Amino acid sequence: MTKGHCKLKNLKDQSKLLLRLIQQKGPITRNQIMDITKMKLTTLKRFMQPLLDEGFVIEADLAESTGGRPPVLYDVNPKTYYVIGIDISRTYTEVVITNLKMKIIDLYRFGPPFDPVNTVNQICSYIENKLHQLCIEKSMVIGVGVGTVGPLDRKKGIMLNPANFPSNMWVDVPIKDMLQQKLKLPTTVDNGANAAVLAEHLFGAGQNTDNISYFHCGMGIRTGTISSGNIIRAMNDYEDAFGHMVIDINGDLCHCQNRGCIETYCSIPSITKKFKESLKQSISGYVNKPYDEIDFLDICAAAEENDELAQAAITSAATIFGIGLANYINLVNPELVILSGPIVKHSALFYKIAVEMALKRKYVKNHGVSFSRGGHFKDNAIAVGAAVLLIEEILKNKNAKLLV
Ligand SMILES: [Zn+2]
């Protein structure tokens, strides 16, 4: 463990809870903290002191006074401790260095993860070089969070056999141990969708709600849900179950061997395949590129330019996704649904139709669910969320209650 990790871990539960509050609400005055926590002033001072002494919290700029001496504002010190978040997805790897405010200090993204050893080497070289360049000592780094594609053995930090990965070398990969051995930093691993939904819940678009569902639509559909403030977890930490919800018992064959899964209609490969099939049968449509070179981004761009075939392909995928989403909303009852990932990012039409369809088909019509395109963290949600997960593991103690 690093010095930063030990210091954070060794804080008393009450100090941890205060830090978590200041992390989310800071800058915040002492009176506001007392209002929220119902702590007495003496208790607050007692548990605040270690946070100030260890450099986790600083007294920030003075707040506006309502008369008399202006009150002190507390905030997380953005320059004493750092966290690393890693997103290993099917089409890219992203590494972020954040401060304790979960603000990105630096970001590195590189190509698809073909080989586990090379991917880990590339991640670690970037981290070592960048920390040196930014004059950040290893002891100031709390640890490393990884958000990746399930199924996982989350406790052991092993990627079991993620579907649709760019190579077949990603079977039983002990990603946690590999990173820990090289970086000598405490490391935690979870699903990317869980990481993303947690980041949005604590620091992003879902800060005011305890019930959020996050959908990452790309090569597959990855789902993370927070219900009553807790991540819904399942055995083996699958995150792609939504994509294998059957919506047509006689539908197309899915790679899971079932028929008619949502994913067979609305993933990047399925939209591209269906568009190309319709293009073959048509004399019109998208003609600016050789057939074999047409990719998903071309289809999204063509749809935005009113190409009828492209619009039909996107509309059909979004309609099916929206019906699945309506079913999911019926079961889980989220207050906020965040749709994200390359399909949502590159196709306004997909987002629009999916939301319309979900609202039209959901069971409880007056249930006030709202939607967000991309959330607050957009493309960086998984990497930032992985860093948040690492901190949460240390700060969150369900049994701790604030002393009054
Ligand atoms: Zn399936």
GROMACS .gro file of N, CA and C in nm, residues 128-265:
model
  414
  128GLU      N    1   0.381   0.556  -1.539
  128GLU     CA    2   0.512   0.588  -1.481
  128GLU      C    3   0.565   0.719  -1.538
  129ASN      N    4   0.560   0.732  -1.672
  129ASN     CA    5   0.614   0.853  -1.736
  129ASN      C    6   0.537   0.978  -1.697
  130LYS      N    7   0.406   0.965  -1.697
  130LYS     CA    8   0.324   1.084  -1.672
  130LYS      C    9   0.335   1.130  -1.527
  131LEU      N   10   0.338   1.034  -1.433
  131LEU     CA   11   0.354   1.073  -1.292
  131LEU      C   12   0.487   1.147  -1.274
  132HIS      N   13   0.591   1.096  -1.339
  132HIS     CA   14   0.723   1.160  -1.330
  132HIS      C   15   0.716   1.302  -1.388
  133GLN      N   16   0.653   1.311  -1.505
  133GLN     CA   17   0.642   1.442  -1.573
  133GLN      C   18   0.564   1.543  -1.488
  134LEU      N   19   0.460   1.495  -1.420
  134LEU     CA   20   0.376   1.584  -1.338
  134LEU      C   21   0.431   1.602  -1.196
  135CYS      N   22   0.548   1.543  -1.171
  135CYS     CA   23   0.610   1.549  -1.036
  135CYS      C   24   0.516   1.493  -0.929
  136ILE      N   25   0.445   1.386  -0.961
  136ILE     CA   26   0.357   1.321  -0.863
  136ILE      C   27   0.429   1.195  -0.811
  137GLU      N   28   0.460   1.195  -0.682
  137GLU     CA   29   0.525   1.078  -0.621
  137GLU      C   30   0.425   0.963  -0.616
  138LYS      N   31   0.475   0.841  -0.626
  138LYS     CA   32   0.387   0.724  -0.616
  138LYS      C   33   0.310   0.724  -0.483
  139SER      N   34   0.376   0.774  -0.378
  139SER     CA   35   0.314   0.772  -0.246
  139SER      C   36   0.190   0.862  -0.241
  140MET      N   37   0.179   0.954  -0.340
  140MET     CA   38   0.061   1.043  -0.344
  140MET      C   39  -0.055   0.981  -0.422
  141VAL      N   40  -0.030   0.864  -0.481
  141VAL     CA   41  -0.137   0.797  -0.557
  141VAL      C   42  -0.207   0.696  -0.466
  142ILE      N   43  -0.338   0.713  -0.452
  142ILE     CA   44  -0.413   0.625  -0.361
  142ILE      C   45  -0.422   0.483  -0.416
  143GLY      N   46  -0.437   0.471  -0.547
  143GLY     CA   47  -0.446   0.339  -0.606
  143GLY      C   48  -0.500   0.345  -0.748
  144VAL      N   49  -0.532   0.227  -0.800
  144VAL     CA   50  -0.575   0.212  -0.939
  144VAL      C   51  -0.710   0.141  -0.944
  145GLY      N   52  -0.803   0.196  -1.020
  145GLY     CA   53  -0.931   0.129  -1.043
  145GLY      C   54  -0.939   0.089  -1.190
  146VAL      N   55  -0.992  -0.029  -1.215
  146VAL     CA   56  -1.007  -0.076  -1.354
  146VAL      C   57  -1.155  -0.105  -1.380
  147GLY      N   58  -1.208  -0.048  -1.488
  147GLY     CA   59  -1.343  -0.081  -1.533
  147GLY      C   60  -1.329  -0.154  -1.664
  148THR      N   61  -1.379  -0.277  -1.669
  148THR     CA   62  -1.360  -0.352  -1.793
  148THR      C   63  -1.485  -0.433  -1.828
  149VAL      N   64  -1.469  -0.523  -1.924
  149VAL     CA   65  -1.585  -0.597  -1.975
  149VAL      C   66  -1.598  -0.730  -1.900
  150GLY      N   67  -1.718  -0.759  -1.851
  150GLY     CA   68  -1.742  -0.884  -1.780
  150GLY      C   69  -1.757  -1.001  -1.878
  151PRO      N   70  -1.773  -1.124  -1.829
  151PRO     CA   71  -1.780  -1.161  -1.688
  151PRO      C   72  -1.643  -1.155  -1.620
  152LEU      N   73  -1.651  -1.132  -1.488
  152LEU     CA   74  -1.529  -1.116  -1.409
  152LEU      C   75  -1.534  -1.204  -1.285
  153ASP      N   76  -1.415  -1.234  -1.232
  153ASP     CA   77  -1.406  -1.273  -1.092
  153ASP      C   78  -1.359  -1.145  -1.024
  154ARG      N   79  -1.456  -1.069  -0.975
  154ARG     CA   80  -1.427  -0.933  -0.929
  154ARG      C   81  -1.331  -0.934  -0.810
  155LYS      N   82  -1.352  -1.027  -0.716
  155LYS     CA   83  -1.266  -1.028  -0.597
  155LYS      C   84  -1.121  -1.057  -0.632
  156LYS      N   85  -1.100  -1.153  -0.721
  156LYS     CA   86  -0.962  -1.186  -0.759
  156LYS      C   87  -0.910  -1.094  -0.870
  157GLY      N   88  -1.001  -1.017  -0.930
  157GLY     CA   89  -0.958  -0.926  -1.036
  157GLY      C   90  -0.920  -0.997  -1.164
  158ILE      N   91  -1.001  -1.101  -1.199
  158ILE     CA   92  -0.970  -1.179  -1.320
  158ILE      C   93  -1.079  -1.155  -1.426
  159MET      N   94  -1.033  -1.122  -1.547
  159MET     CA   95  -1.126  -1.112  -1.661
  159MET      C   96  -1.146  -1.254  -1.713
  160LEU      N   97  -1.268  -1.307  -1.711
  160LEU     CA   98  -1.289  -1.448  -1.740
  160LEU      C   99  -1.287  -1.479  -1.889
  161ASN      N  100  -1.381  -1.428  -1.963
  161ASN     CA  101  -1.382  -1.449  -2.108
  161ASN      C  102  -1.476  -1.348  -2.173
  162PRO      N  103  -1.436  -1.222  -2.179
  162PRO     CA  104  -1.524  -1.118  -2.233
  162PRO      C  105  -1.562  -1.146  -2.378
  163ALA      N  106  -1.691  -1.130  -2.409
  163ALA     CA  107  -1.738  -1.156  -2.546
  163ALA      C  108  -1.693  -1.044  -2.639
  164ASN      N  109  -1.672  -1.080  -2.765
  164ASN     CA  110  -1.640  -0.982  -2.870
  164ASN      C  111  -1.513  -0.902  -2.845
  165PHE      N  112  -1.417  -0.957  -2.769
  165PHE     CA  113  -1.291  -0.885  -2.752
  165PHE      C  114  -1.207  -0.901  -2.880
  166PRO      N  115  -1.115  -0.808  -2.905
  166PRO     CA  116  -1.045  -0.811  -3.034
  166PRO      C  117  -0.952  -0.931  -3.055
  167SER      N  118  -0.920  -1.004  -2.947
  167SER     CA  119  -0.844  -1.127  -2.969
  167SER      C  120  -0.888  -1.231  -2.867
  168ASN      N  121  -0.849  -1.359  -2.892
  168ASN     CA  122  -0.891  -1.464  -2.798
  168ASN      C  123  -0.791  -1.484  -2.685
  169MET      N  124  -0.702  -1.385  -2.667
  169MET     CA  125  -0.601  -1.397  -2.561
  169MET      C  126  -0.656  -1.351  -2.425
  170TRP      N  127  -0.778  -1.296  -2.427
  170TRP     CA  128  -0.834  -1.243  -2.301
  170TRP      C  129  -0.920  -1.347  -2.231
  171VAL      N  130  -0.860  -1.457  -2.195
  171VAL     CA  131  -0.932  -1.560  -2.120
  171VAL      C  132  -0.859  -1.581  -1.987
  172ASP      N  133  -0.933  -1.569  -1.878
  172ASP     CA  134  -0.874  -1.584  -1.743
  172ASP      C  135  -0.752  -1.493  -1.723
  173VAL      N  136  -0.766  -1.369  -1.758
  173VAL     CA  137  -0.654  -1.274  -1.745
  173VAL      C  138  -0.656  -1.210  -1.605
  174PRO      N  139  -0.549  -1.233  -1.526
  174PRO     CA  140  -0.546  -1.177  -1.390
  174PRO      C  141  -0.504  -1.030  -1.393
  175ILE      N  142  -0.591  -0.947  -1.445
  175ILE     CA  143  -0.556  -0.808  -1.474
  175ILE      C  144  -0.515  -0.731  -1.348
  176LYS      N  145  -0.581  -0.762  -1.236
  176LYS     CA  146  -0.547  -0.693  -1.110
  176LYS      C  147  -0.403  -0.723  -1.070
  177ASP      N  148  -0.366  -0.850  -1.067
  177ASP     CA  149  -0.229  -0.888  -1.028
  177ASP      C  150  -0.126  -0.832  -1.125
  178MET      N  151  -0.158  -0.837  -1.254
  178MET     CA  152  -0.062  -0.788  -1.354
  178MET      C  153  -0.031  -0.640  -1.332
  179LEU      N  154  -0.134  -0.563  -1.306
  179LEU     CA  155  -0.113  -0.418  -1.285
  179LEU      C  156  -0.045  -0.391  -1.151
  180GLN      N  157  -0.089  -0.465  -1.048
  180GLN     CA  158  -0.032  -0.444  -0.915
  180GLN      C  159   0.117  -0.474  -0.912
  181GLN      N  160   0.154  -0.584  -0.979
  181GLN     CA  161   0.295  -0.624  -0.979
  181GLN      C  162   0.384  -0.518  -1.044
  182LYS      N  163   0.333  -0.460  -1.152
  182LYS     CA  164   0.415  -0.362  -1.223
  182LYS      C  165   0.413  -0.225  -1.157
  183LEU      N  166   0.297  -0.184  -1.113
  183LEU     CA  167   0.284  -0.046  -1.062
  183LEU      C  168   0.307  -0.034  -0.912
  184LYS      N  169   0.296  -0.145  -0.841
  184LYS     CA  170   0.308  -0.144  -0.694
  184LYS      C  171   0.205  -0.048  -0.633
  185LEU      N  172   0.085  -0.052  -0.687
  185LEU     CA  173  -0.023   0.031  -0.633
  185LEU      C  174  -0.145  -0.058  -0.608
  186PRO      N  175  -0.219  -0.034  -0.498
  186PRO     CA  176  -0.340  -0.113  -0.473
  186PRO      C  177  -0.436  -0.099  -0.591
  187THR      N  178  -0.494  -0.210  -0.634
  187THR     CA  179  -0.575  -0.209  -0.756
  187THR      C  180  -0.708  -0.281  -0.732
  188THR      N  181  -0.814  -0.226  -0.792
  188THR     CA  182  -0.944  -0.292  -0.783
  188THR      C  183  -1.004  -0.302  -0.924
  189VAL      N  184  -1.085  -0.404  -0.945
  189VAL     CA  185  -1.142  -0.428  -1.079
  189VAL      C  186  -1.292  -0.445  -1.070
  190ASP      N  187  -1.364  -0.385  -1.165
  190ASP     CA  188  -1.510  -0.402  -1.170
  190ASP      C  189  -1.556  -0.388  -1.315
  191ASN      N  190  -1.683  -0.407  -1.336
  191ASN     CA  191  -1.740  -0.387  -1.469
  191ASN      C  192  -1.735  -0.240  -1.507
  192GLY      N  193  -1.712  -0.213  -1.635
  192GLY     CA  194  -1.710  -0.076  -1.682
  192GLY      C  195  -1.843  -0.005  -1.659
  193ALA      N  196  -1.953  -0.075  -1.684
  193ALA     CA  197  -2.084  -0.010  -1.669
  193ALA      C  198  -2.112   0.024  -1.523
  194ASN      N  199  -2.068  -0.061  -1.430
  194ASN     CA  200  -2.083  -0.029  -1.288
  194ASN      C  201  -2.000   0.093  -1.251
  195ALA      N  202  -1.879   0.099  -1.305
  195ALA     CA  203  -1.792   0.213  -1.278
  195ALA      C  204  -1.859   0.341  -1.327
  196ALA      N  205  -1.910   0.336  -1.449
  196ALA     CA  206  -1.971   0.456  -1.509
  196ALA      C  207  -2.092   0.504  -1.430
  197VAL      N  208  -2.177   0.411  -1.390
  197VAL     CA  209  -2.299   0.453  -1.319
  197VAL      C  210  -2.264   0.510  -1.182
  198LEU      N  211  -2.159   0.457  -1.120
  198LEU     CA  212  -2.117   0.510  -0.989
  198LEU      C  213  -2.062   0.652  -1.002
  199ALA      N  214  -1.982   0.676  -1.107
  199ALA     CA  215  -1.928   0.811  -1.130
  199ALA      C  216  -2.042   0.910  -1.149
  200GLU      N  217  -2.140   0.871  -1.229
  200GLU     CA  218  -2.253   0.962  -1.255
  200GLU      C  219  -2.336   0.983  -1.128
  201HIS      N  220  -2.349   0.879  -1.048
  201HIS     CA  221  -2.429   0.889  -0.924
  201HIS      C  222  -2.363   0.982  -0.822
  202LEU      N  223  -2.234   0.967  -0.802
  202LEU     CA  224  -2.167   1.044  -0.696
  202LEU      C  225  -2.118   1.180  -0.743
  203PHE      N  226  -2.080   1.192  -0.870
  203PHE     CA  227  -2.017   1.317  -0.913
  203PHE      C  228  -2.075   1.373  -1.043
  204GLY      N  229  -2.173   1.309  -1.101
  204GLY     CA  230  -2.218   1.351  -1.234
  204GLY      C  231  -2.365   1.382  -1.244
  205ALA      N  232  -2.427   1.332  -1.351
  205ALA     CA  233  -2.565   1.367  -1.383
  205ALA      C  234  -2.666   1.312  -1.282
  206GLY      N  235  -2.627   1.212  -1.205
  206GLY     CA  236  -2.723   1.147  -1.115
  206GLY      C  237  -2.699   1.177  -0.968
  207GLN      N  238  -2.641   1.292  -0.939
  207GLN     CA  239  -2.606   1.322  -0.799
  207GLN      C  240  -2.727   1.333  -0.708
  208ASN      N  241  -2.842   1.366  -0.766
  208ASN     CA  242  -2.959   1.386  -0.681
  208ASN      C  243  -3.055   1.269  -0.681
  209THR      N  244  -3.009   1.156  -0.731
  209THR     CA  245  -3.098   1.041  -0.731
  209THR      C  246  -3.025   0.914  -0.689
  210ASP      N  247  -3.099   0.825  -0.624
  210ASP     CA  248  -3.042   0.697  -0.581
  210ASP      C  249  -3.078   0.584  -0.676
  211ASN      N  250  -3.150   0.617  -0.785
  211ASN     CA  251  -3.197   0.512  -0.876
  211ASN      C  252  -3.163   0.550  -1.021
  212ILE      N  253  -3.054   0.493  -1.069
  212ILE     CA  254  -3.004   0.530  -1.202
  212ILE      C  255  -2.970   0.403  -1.281
  213SER      N  256  -3.003   0.406  -1.408
  213SER     CA  257  -2.958   0.298  -1.497
  213SER      C  258  -2.872   0.356  -1.607
  214TYR      N  259  -2.761   0.288  -1.636
  214TYR     CA  260  -2.664   0.336  -1.734
  214TYR      C  261  -2.650   0.231  -1.844
  215PHE      N  262  -2.667   0.274  -1.968
  215PHE     CA  263  -2.654   0.181  -2.081
  215PHE      C  264  -2.542   0.229  -2.172
  216HIS      N  265  -2.445   0.144  -2.195
  216HIS     CA  266  -2.334   0.177  -2.285
  216HIS      C  267  -2.353   0.094  -2.412
  217CYS      N  268  -2.389   0.162  -2.520
  217CYS     CA  269  -2.425   0.093  -2.644
  217CYS      C  270  -2.312   0.104  -2.745
  218GLY      N  271  -2.250  -0.009  -2.774
  218GLY     CA  272  -2.139  -0.009  -2.869
  218GLY      C  273  -2.131  -0.143  -2.937
  219MET      N  274  -2.018  -0.213  -2.921
  219MET     CA  275  -2.003  -0.346  -2.980
  219MET      C  276  -2.104  -0.443  -2.919
  220GLY      N  277  -2.140  -0.417  -2.794
  220GLY     CA  278  -2.248  -0.488  -2.726
  220GLY      C  279  -2.321  -0.385  -2.642
  221ILE      N  280  -2.411  -0.430  -2.557
  221ILE     CA  281  -2.480  -0.335  -2.468
  221ILE      C  282  -2.441  -0.370  -2.326
  222ARG      N  283  -2.380  -0.272  -2.258
  222ARG     CA  284  -2.334  -0.295  -2.120
  222ARG      C  285  -2.422  -0.211  -2.027
  223THR      N  286  -2.467  -0.273  -1.919
  223THR     CA  287  -2.563  -0.205  -1.832
  223THR      C  288  -2.516  -0.204  -1.687
  224GLY      N  289  -2.527  -0.088  -1.625
  224GLY     CA  290  -2.500  -0.076  -1.481
  224GLY      C  291  -2.616  -0.004  -1.415
  225THR      N  292  -2.659  -0.054  -1.299
  225THR     CA  293  -2.774   0.008  -1.232
  225THR      C  294  -2.747   0.030  -1.084
  226ILE      N  295  -2.784   0.148  -1.039
  226ILE     CA  296  -2.783   0.176  -0.896
  226ILE      C  297  -2.927   0.185  -0.850
  227SER      N  298  -2.963   0.101  -0.753
  227SER     CA  299  -3.099   0.099  -0.701
  227SER      C  300  -3.093   0.126  -0.551
  228SER      N  301  -3.171   0.221  -0.505
  228SER     CA  302  -3.168   0.264  -0.365
  228SER      C  303  -3.024   0.292  -0.319
  229GLY      N  304  -2.945   0.350  -0.405
  229GLY     CA  305  -2.809   0.391  -0.369
  229GLY      C  306  -2.703   0.284  -0.380
  230ASN      N  307  -2.742   0.160  -0.416
  230ASN     CA  308  -2.644   0.051  -0.425
  230ASN      C  309  -2.635  -0.005  -0.567
  231ILE      N  310  -2.513  -0.043  -0.606
  231ILE     CA  311  -2.497  -0.107  -0.737
  231ILE      C  312  -2.564  -0.245  -0.731
  232ILE      N  313  -2.647  -0.274  -0.830
  232ILE     CA  314  -2.706  -0.409  -0.837
  232ILE      C  315  -2.599  -0.502  -0.893
  233ARG      N  316  -2.566  -0.604  -0.817
  233ARG     CA  317  -2.462  -0.697  -0.861
  233ARG      C  318  -2.521  -0.835  -0.882
  234ALA      N  319  -2.459  -0.908  -0.974
  234ALA     CA  320  -2.505  -1.045  -0.999
  234ALA      C  321  -2.385  -1.138  -0.994
  235MET      N  322  -2.413  -1.267  -0.986
  235MET     CA  323  -2.306  -1.364  -0.985
  235MET      C  324  -2.224  -1.349  -1.113
  236ASN      N  325  -2.093  -1.358  -1.103
  236ASN     CA  326  -2.001  -1.344  -1.216
  236ASN      C  327  -1.998  -1.204  -1.276
  237ASP      N  328  -2.074  -1.113  -1.218
  237ASP     CA  329  -2.071  -0.974  -1.262
  237ASP      C  330  -2.089  -0.957  -1.413
  238TYR      N  331  -2.189  -1.024  -1.467
  238TYR     CA  332  -2.222  -1.001  -1.608
  238TYR      C  333  -2.276  -0.859  -1.620
  239GLU      N  334  -2.242  -0.792  -1.728
  239GLU     CA  335  -2.299  -0.659  -1.749
  239GLU      C  336  -2.373  -0.652  -1.881
  240ASP      N  337  -2.380  -0.766  -1.950
  240ASP     CA  338  -2.441  -0.762  -2.083
  240ASP      C  339  -2.574  -0.837  -2.088
  241ALA      N  340  -2.633  -0.865  -1.971
  241ALA     CA  341  -2.757  -0.944  -1.968
  241ALA      C  342  -2.870  -0.873  -2.042
  242PHE      N  343  -2.877  -0.740  -2.031
  242PHE     CA  344  -2.983  -0.666  -2.101
  242PHE      C  345  -2.978  -0.693  -2.251
  243GLY      N  346  -2.856  -0.695  -2.305
  243GLY     CA  347  -2.840  -0.718  -2.449
  243GLY      C  348  -2.888  -0.855  -2.492
  244HIS      N  349  -2.904  -0.945  -2.396
  244HIS     CA  350  -2.950  -1.080  -2.431
  244HIS      C  351  -3.093  -1.104  -2.384
  245MET      N  352  -3.164  -0.994  -2.362
  245MET     CA  353  -3.308  -1.006  -2.336
  245MET      C  354  -3.373  -1.043  -2.471
  246VAL      N  355  -3.453  -1.151  -2.471
  246VAL     CA  356  -3.512  -1.198  -2.597
  246VAL      C  357  -3.637  -1.116  -2.628
  247ILE      N  358  -3.637  -1.056  -2.745
  247ILE     CA  359  -3.758  -0.981  -2.782
  247ILE      C  360  -3.827  -1.040  -2.905
  248ASP      N  361  -3.768  -1.143  -2.964
  248ASP     CA  362  -3.832  -1.212  -3.076
  248ASP      C  363  -3.787  -1.358  -3.073
  249ILE      N  364  -3.880  -1.447  -3.033
  249ILE     CA  365  -3.839  -1.586  -3.014
  249ILE      C  366  -3.796  -1.653  -3.145
  250ASN      N  367  -3.838  -1.596  -3.257
  250ASN     CA  368  -3.795  -1.651  -3.387
  250ASN      C  369  -3.690  -1.562  -3.455
  251GLY      N  370  -3.631  -1.477  -3.378
  251GLY     CA  371  -3.540  -1.378  -3.437
  251GLY      C  372  -3.406  -1.434  -3.478
  252ASP      N  373  -3.315  -1.342  -3.512
  252ASP     CA  374  -3.181  -1.382  -3.559
  252ASP      C  375  -3.104  -1.455  -3.450
  253LEU      N  376  -3.012  -1.542  -3.494
  253LEU     CA  377  -2.928  -1.617  -3.400
  253LEU      C  378  -2.824  -1.524  -3.339
  254CYS      N  379  -2.814  -1.529  -3.206
  254CYS     CA  380  -2.718  -1.443  -3.135
  254CYS      C  381  -2.591  -1.525  -3.106
  255HIS      N  382  -2.480  -1.458  -3.078
  255HIS     CA  383  -2.357  -1.532  -3.046
  255HIS      C  384  -2.371  -1.611  -2.915
  256CYS      N  385  -2.475  -1.578  -2.834
  256CYS     CA  386  -2.498  -1.656  -2.711
  256CYS      C  387  -2.579  -1.783  -2.740
  257GLN      N  388  -2.612  -1.804  -2.869
  257GLN     CA  389  -2.687  -1.921  -2.918
  257GLN      C  390  -2.837  -1.910  -2.898
  258ASN      N  391  -2.884  -1.804  -2.837
  258ASN     CA  392  -3.027  -1.779  -2.831
  258ASN      C  393  -3.072  -1.709  -2.959
  259ARG      N  394  -3.201  -1.693  -2.973
  259ARG     CA  395  -3.251  -1.618  -3.089
  259ARG      C  396  -3.320  -1.491  -3.045
  260GLY      N  397  -3.307  -1.387  -3.126
  260GLY     CA  398  -3.385  -1.265  -3.105
  260GLY      C  399  -3.342  -1.180  -2.987
  261CYS      N  400  -3.214  -1.190  -2.945
  261CYS     CA  401  -3.167  -1.103  -2.836
  261CYS      C  402  -3.161  -0.958  -2.887
  262ILE      N  403  -3.179  -0.864  -2.795
  262ILE     CA  404  -3.173  -0.722  -2.831
  262ILE      C  405  -3.043  -0.691  -2.905
  263GLU      N  406  -2.933  -0.749  -2.857
  263GLU     CA  407  -2.802  -0.720  -2.914
  263GLU      C  408  -2.791  -0.758  -3.062
  264THR      N  409  -2.872  -0.853  -3.106
  264THR     CA  410  -2.865  -0.891  -3.248
  264THR      C  411  -2.928  -0.784  -3.337
  265TYR      N  412  -2.996  -0.687  -3.276
  265TYR     CA  413  -3.057  -0.579  -3.353
  265TYR      C  414  -2.989  -0.444  -3.331
   0.00000   0.00000   0.00000
